[in-house]
Short mmCIF file of C-alpha atoms in Angstrom, two decimals:
data_model
loop_
_atom_site.label_atom_id
_atom_site.label_comp_id
_atom_site.label_asym_id
_atom_site.label_seq_id
_atom_site.Cartn_x
_atom_site.Cartn_y
_atom_site.Cartn_z
CA MET K 1 0.00 0.00 0.11
CA ASN K 2 2.91 2.35 0.95
CA GLY K 3 4.39 1.51 -2.62
CA LEU K 4 1.36 2.48 -4.38
CA GLU K 5 0.86 5.58 -2.45
CA SER K 6 4.40 6.62 -3.30
CA ILE K 7 3.60 6.03 -6.85
CA LEU K 8 0.54 7.94 -6.93
CA GLY K 9 2.37 10.76 -5.01
CA VAL K 10 5.04 10.95 -7.50
CA ILE K 11 2.55 11.11 -10.45
CA GLU K 12 0.67 13.97 -8.49
CA GLY K 13 4.04 15.79 -7.91
CA VAL K 14 4.83 15.67 -11.54
CA GLY K 15 1.17 16.35 -12.84
CA ALA K 16 1.50 20.04 -13.12
CA ALA K 17 4.73 19.93 -14.80
CA PHE K 18 3.58 17.20 -17.21
CA ILE K 19 0.46 19.34 -18.13
CA THR K 20 2.42 22.32 -19.00
CA PHE K 21 5.09 20.54 -21.03
CA TYR K 22 2.53 18.35 -22.79
CA LEU K 23 0.37 21.11 -24.02
CA VAL K 24 3.10 23.46 -25.13
CA ALA K 25 4.80 20.46 -26.94
CA LEU K 26 1.38 19.57 -28.51
CA GLY K 27 0.61 23.02 -29.80
CA HIS K 28 4.21 23.53 -30.96
CA SER K 29 3.80 20.05 -32.90
CA ILE K 30 0.80 21.17 -34.82
CA PHE K 31 2.42 24.43 -35.77
CA GLU K 32 5.43 22.45 -37.22
CA LYS K 33 3.35 19.97 -38.82
CA ALA K 34 2.25 22.63 -41.32
CA GLY K 35 6.14 23.21 -42.16
CA LEU K 36 6.46 26.15 -40.15
CA LEU K 37 9.57 26.20 -37.95
CA ASP K 38 8.88 27.56 -34.52
CA LEU K 39 11.92 29.15 -32.88
CA ALA K 40 9.95 31.59 -31.00
CA ILE K 41 8.60 29.00 -28.49
CA ASP K 42 10.75 30.09 -25.62
CA GLY K 43 9.48 33.57 -25.93
CA ILE K 44 5.88 32.57 -26.56
CA PHE K 45 6.01 30.55 -23.39
CA PHE K 46 7.35 33.43 -21.25
CA MET K 47 4.74 35.87 -22.91
CA SER K 48 1.94 33.59 -22.33
CA THR K 49 2.81 33.16 -18.57
CA GLY K 50 2.61 37.09 -18.30
CA ALA K 51 -0.88 37.26 -19.98
CA ALA K 52 -2.08 34.31 -17.75
CA VAL K 53 -1.03 36.35 -14.68
CA LEU K 54 -2.54 39.50 -15.96
CA GLY K 55 -5.77 37.82 -16.85
CA ALA K 56 -6.03 36.04 -13.73
CA VAL K 57 -5.43 39.02 -11.41
CA MET K 58 -7.63 41.51 -13.56
CA PHE K 59 -10.66 38.94 -13.51
CA GLY K 60 -9.88 37.17 -10.25
CA ASN K 61 -10.15 33.91 -12.04
CA PRO K 62 -7.32 31.66 -13.30
CA ILE K 63 -9.49 30.13 -16.04
CA THR K 64 -9.84 33.68 -17.49
CA GLY K 65 -6.19 34.09 -17.23
CA SER K 66 -5.68 30.84 -19.07
CA LEU K 67 -7.99 31.81 -21.96
CA ILE K 68 -6.21 35.16 -22.42
CA ALA K 69 -2.82 33.58 -22.58
CA ALA K 70 -4.27 31.29 -25.20
CA LEU K 71 -5.62 34.12 -27.16
CA VAL K 72 -2.40 36.27 -26.96
CA ALA K 73 -0.21 33.33 -28.03
CA SER K 74 -2.76 32.45 -30.88
CA LEU K 75 -2.22 36.16 -32.35
CA PHE K 76 1.36 35.65 -32.22
CA GLY K 77 1.08 32.49 -34.15
CA LEU K 78 -1.29 34.07 -36.74
CA LEU K 79 1.30 36.75 -37.32
CA MET K 80 4.26 34.32 -37.52
CA ALA K 81 2.58 32.08 -40.01
CA TYR K 82 1.45 35.05 -42.14
CA LEU K 83 4.74 36.36 -42.37
CA LEU K 84 6.43 33.00 -43.16
CA THR K 85 3.95 31.78 -45.71
CA THR K 86 3.52 35.19 -47.77
CA LEU K 87 7.06 36.41 -47.55
CA PRO K 88 10.39 34.99 -48.94
CA ILE K 89 12.17 35.41 -45.25
CA SER K 90 13.93 33.04 -43.08
CA HIS K 91 11.93 30.88 -40.43
CA GLY K 92 14.89 31.06 -38.16
CA ALA K 93 15.17 34.91 -38.41
CA VAL K 94 11.46 35.68 -37.86
CA GLY K 95 11.23 32.87 -35.07
CA LEU K 96 14.32 34.28 -32.93
CA SER K 97 12.93 37.96 -33.56
CA LEU K 98 9.42 36.87 -32.22
CA GLN K 99 11.02 35.03 -29.39
CA PHE K 100 12.71 38.19 -27.88
CA LEU K 101 9.62 40.31 -28.81
CA GLY K 102 7.81 37.50 -26.53
CA TYR K 103 10.16 38.16 -23.82
CA GLY K 104 9.39 41.89 -23.83
CA VAL K 105 5.71 41.69 -24.08
CA GLY K 106 5.86 39.02 -21.35
CA ILE K 107 7.38 41.43 -18.97
CA VAL K 108 5.01 44.37 -20.04
CA LEU K 109 2.05 42.09 -19.31
CA GLY K 110 3.11 40.37 -16.11
CA TYR K 111 5.61 42.42 -14.10
CA PRO K 112 3.50 45.35 -13.23
CA VAL K 113 0.81 43.05 -12.04
CA ARG K 114 3.11 41.08 -9.86
CA GLN K 115 4.56 44.14 -8.41
CA GLN K 116 1.16 45.36 -7.18
CA VAL K 117 -0.55 42.09 -6.08
CA GLY K 118 2.56 40.27 -4.69
CA ALA K 119 1.64 36.52 -3.88
CA LEU K 120 -0.65 35.01 -6.53
CA TYR K 121 -2.00 32.05 -4.51
CA ALA K 122 -5.62 33.47 -4.58
CA PHE K 123 -5.67 33.72 -8.31
CA CYS K 124 -4.21 30.05 -8.90
CA TYR K 125 -6.06 26.92 -9.60
CA SER K 126 -6.48 24.78 -6.41
CA GLN K 127 -4.75 21.57 -6.11
CA GLU K 128 -7.92 19.69 -6.42
CA ALA K 129 -8.41 20.98 -9.97
CA LEU K 130 -5.07 19.06 -11.22
CA LEU K 131 -6.91 15.98 -11.97
CA GLU K 132 -9.74 17.62 -14.04
CA ILE K 133 -7.16 19.69 -16.11
CA SER K 134 -5.13 16.49 -16.67
CA GLY K 135 -8.30 14.91 -18.09
CA VAL K 136 -8.78 17.89 -20.43
CA ALA K 137 -5.18 17.91 -21.55
CA LEU K 138 -5.48 14.12 -22.34
CA LEU K 139 -8.95 14.72 -24.27
CA LEU K 140 -7.36 17.54 -25.89
CA GLY K 141 -4.52 15.38 -27.11
CA LEU K 142 -6.82 12.73 -28.22
CA PHE K 143 -8.77 15.37 -30.26
CA ILE K 144 -5.62 16.80 -31.91
CA TYR K 145 -4.69 13.20 -32.94
CA TYR K 146 -7.85 12.78 -34.65
CA LEU K 147 -7.84 16.19 -36.14
CA ILE K 148 -4.36 15.66 -37.71
CA GLU K 149 -4.57 11.89 -38.80
CA LYS K 150 -8.30 11.37 -39.58
CA THR K 151 -9.80 14.67 -40.92
CA LYS K 152 -9.39 16.65 -44.34
CA LEU K 153 -7.90 19.58 -42.28
CA GLY K 154 -5.29 17.42 -40.96
CA ALA K 155 -4.43 16.01 -44.20
CA ALA K 156 -4.16 19.62 -45.75
CA ILE K 157 -1.91 20.54 -42.79
CA ARG K 158 0.46 17.48 -43.11
CA ALA K 159 0.64 18.31 -46.99
CA SER K 160 1.59 21.83 -46.40
CA GLY K 161 4.43 20.62 -44.18
CA GLU K 162 5.74 17.97 -46.62
CA ASN K 163 5.37 19.83 -49.78
CA PRO K 164 3.46 23.07 -49.90
CA HIS K 165 3.90 23.66 -53.87
CA ALA K 166 2.40 20.22 -54.28
CA ALA K 167 -0.44 20.80 -51.86
CA SER K 168 -1.10 24.04 -53.59
CA ALA K 169 -1.31 22.53 -57.00
CA LEU K 170 -3.92 19.91 -55.68
CA GLY K 171 -6.13 22.77 -54.39
CA VAL K 172 -4.77 23.26 -50.77
CA ASN K 173 -4.83 26.75 -49.76
CA VAL K 174 -1.55 26.89 -47.99
CA LEU K 175 -1.83 30.01 -46.25
CA VAL K 176 -5.28 29.39 -44.79
CA THR K 177 -4.18 26.04 -43.68
CA ARG K 178 -1.11 27.24 -41.94
CA LEU K 179 -3.13 30.07 -40.34
CA ILE K 180 -5.46 27.52 -38.99
CA ALA K 181 -2.60 25.39 -37.76
CA ALA K 182 -0.93 28.33 -36.11
CA ALA K 183 -4.14 29.62 -34.38
CA ILE K 184 -4.92 26.28 -33.01
CA GLY K 185 -1.29 25.37 -32.22
CA PHE K 186 -0.29 28.43 -30.49
CA ALA K 187 -3.42 28.69 -28.69
CA ILE K 188 -2.70 25.38 -27.14
CA VAL K 189 0.99 26.49 -26.38
CA GLY K 190 -0.54 29.55 -24.50
CA LEU K 191 -2.98 27.42 -22.56
CA GLY K 192 -0.22 25.13 -21.40
CA ALA K 193 2.26 27.85 -20.53
CA SER K 194 -0.56 29.42 -18.44
CA PHE K 195 -0.38 26.43 -16.13
CA PHE K 196 3.04 26.94 -15.28
CA PRO K 197 2.40 30.26 -12.97
CA LEU K 198 -1.28 29.33 -12.12
CA LEU K 199 -0.97 25.58 -11.36
CA TRP K 200 2.45 24.33 -11.24
CA GLN K 201 4.83 27.06 -9.54
CA ARG K 202 2.01 29.16 -8.20
CA TYR K 203 3.98 32.44 -8.73
CA TRP K 204 5.53 34.63 -11.60
CA ASP K 205 8.52 36.68 -11.80
CA ILE K 206 10.61 37.96 -14.72
CA LYS K 207 13.19 35.33 -14.14
CA VAL K 208 10.95 32.83 -15.37
CA TYR K 209 12.15 33.82 -18.95
CA THR K 210 15.62 32.53 -18.11
CA LEU K 211 14.42 28.94 -17.33
CA GLY K 212 14.21 27.80 -21.02
CA TYR K 213 11.09 25.67 -20.42
CA GLY K 214 9.94 26.33 -23.77
CA TRP K 215 12.98 24.78 -25.35
CA LEU K 216 12.48 21.64 -23.23
CA ALA K 217 9.23 21.50 -24.80
CA PHE K 218 10.88 21.99 -28.40
CA THR K 219 12.85 18.86 -27.38
CA ILE K 220 9.74 16.98 -26.34
CA ALA K 221 8.12 17.62 -29.57
CA LEU K 222 11.11 16.68 -31.65
CA ALA K 223 11.83 13.46 -29.66
CA ALA K 224 8.44 12.23 -29.85
CA GLY K 225 8.06 12.95 -33.72
CA ARG K 226 5.37 15.77 -33.15
CA HIS K 227 3.03 12.92 -32.38
CA PRO K 228 0.16 13.60 -29.96
CA ILE K 229 0.37 10.15 -28.29
CA PHE K 230 4.09 9.72 -28.08
CA LEU K 231 4.37 13.30 -26.63
CA LEU K 232 2.79 11.72 -23.37
CA PRO K 233 5.73 9.75 -22.04
CA MET K 234 8.25 12.13 -23.07
CA ALA K 235 6.42 15.24 -21.11
CA LEU K 236 6.11 12.95 -18.08
CA LEU K 237 9.90 12.18 -18.41
CA PHE K 238 10.93 15.69 -18.63
CA GLY K 239 8.21 16.97 -16.21
CA GLY K 240 9.78 14.44 -13.72
CA LEU K 241 13.47 15.54 -14.26
CA VAL K 242 12.42 19.07 -13.75
CA GLU K 243 10.12 18.56 -10.57
CA TYR K 244 12.64 16.19 -8.94
CA SER K 245 15.94 17.49 -9.83
CA VAL K 246 16.47 18.48 -6.34
CA THR K 247 15.73 14.92 -5.13
CA ILE K 248 18.05 13.65 -7.83
CA GLN K 249 20.69 16.04 -6.68
CA SER K 250 20.47 14.84 -3.01
CA MET K 251 20.58 11.12 -4.10
CA LEU K 252 23.70 11.68 -6.41
CA LYS K 253 25.24 14.30 -3.99
CA LEU K 254 25.49 16.78 -6.85
CA PRO K 255 26.03 20.37 -6.54
CA ALA K 256 22.97 22.64 -6.70
CA ASP K 257 24.44 24.31 -9.97
CA VAL K 258 24.92 20.91 -11.59
CA ALA K 259 21.30 19.71 -10.52
CA LYS K 260 19.57 22.59 -12.37
CA LEU K 261 21.30 21.39 -15.63
CA ILE K 262 19.74 17.84 -15.40
CA PRO K 263 16.67 18.49 -17.55
CA PHE K 264 18.90 20.08 -20.10
CA VAL K 265 21.40 17.26 -20.21
CA GLY K 266 18.41 14.84 -20.44
CA ALA K 267 17.27 17.35 -23.59
CA LEU K 268 20.67 17.02 -25.21
CA GLY K 269 20.37 13.15 -24.70
CA ALA K 270 17.24 13.10 -26.35
CA MET K 271 18.41 15.12 -29.21
CA LEU K 272 21.44 12.88 -29.86
CA ALA K 273 19.28 9.86 -29.46
CA TYR K 274 17.00 11.51 -32.25
CA SER K 275 19.98 12.64 -34.51
CA PHE K 276 22.02 9.06 -34.41
CA THR K 277 19.47 6.45 -33.97
CA LYS K 278 16.35 5.07 -35.82
CA LEU K 279 14.25 7.56 -33.99
CA GLY K 280 15.32 10.16 -36.51
CA ARG K 281 13.78 8.14 -39.43
CA ILE K 282 10.84 6.96 -37.61
CA PHE K 283 10.04 10.44 -36.25
CA ALA K 284 11.32 12.46 -39.31
CA SER K 285 10.31 16.03 -39.60
CA PRO K 286 8.10 17.23 -42.24
CA GLN K 287 10.19 17.69 -45.35
CA SER K 288 9.41 21.30 -45.92
CA LEU K 289 9.82 22.41 -42.27
CA GLY K 290 11.70 25.62 -42.38
CA LYS K 291 11.88 26.07 -46.02
CA VAL K 292 10.83 29.24 -47.51
CA TYR K 293 7.60 28.91 -49.40
CA TYR K 294 6.75 32.12 -51.53
CA LYS K 295 4.16 32.21 -54.49
CA GLU K 296 5.50 35.12 -56.23
CA GLU K 297 2.75 36.76 -58.58
CA LYS K 298 3.49 36.11 -62.20
CA THR K 299 2.80 38.96 -64.66
CA VAL K 300 2.68 38.78 -68.52
#
């Protein structure tokens, strides 16, 4: 009985971290399935935490905070998808530019509220809500799996990621398809990131943007092949590495600074495994991911 209770305690302890990483990686995966390289993910993560704190405090409700974070992130996703599809510009340059813009917007949204309010506990989700939110996250993952794999829209998204020119020749409106993927994907990223301050950590500070958790979600999505089902164990693994890094530190007698690197060492290991094993072929990225797609108007 004690063993079962210990396992349940570990799952409960990882729960909020798992939800955060799973949803952020899930939304990121949808965006990249459409062939759009998302190097803005860490900035969008931080910006969404600031928007979530602002919304929760202004309306006195964490659910509203999560919805506002989803909306703000979705708008950024629409902007990014539009720029990358209609202009012959680098995906990397746009992504990194929006990443740093996201850091700035996150500070503007969250820091003044944090200064005025102080502790955010009164505006966070209750611990009892963890199970319900976990259920919603899993249902959302199943829905996205069905959307991507079993629907006409999902086929258009995958076609736009593999070969947008061929997809366009077959009648797919690549711009509209990518805008839809961006709106849905970034909304889920914003929703997942909102749980970082409102469910997991229950605080917010500008130091959040130095954590790099958005990049961990990037690694989770890459190592799981951007597949909604395979994301589950990867998000659980990295959630555990982050949440129990202090426990691992004490067990292995590591310096505190080294313990903080544990999740990122795990990320490096996942990237190496993806690059040098069959995982890279099994979970191959969309062929046109990060490639410029630009339909220049032809004149006679």
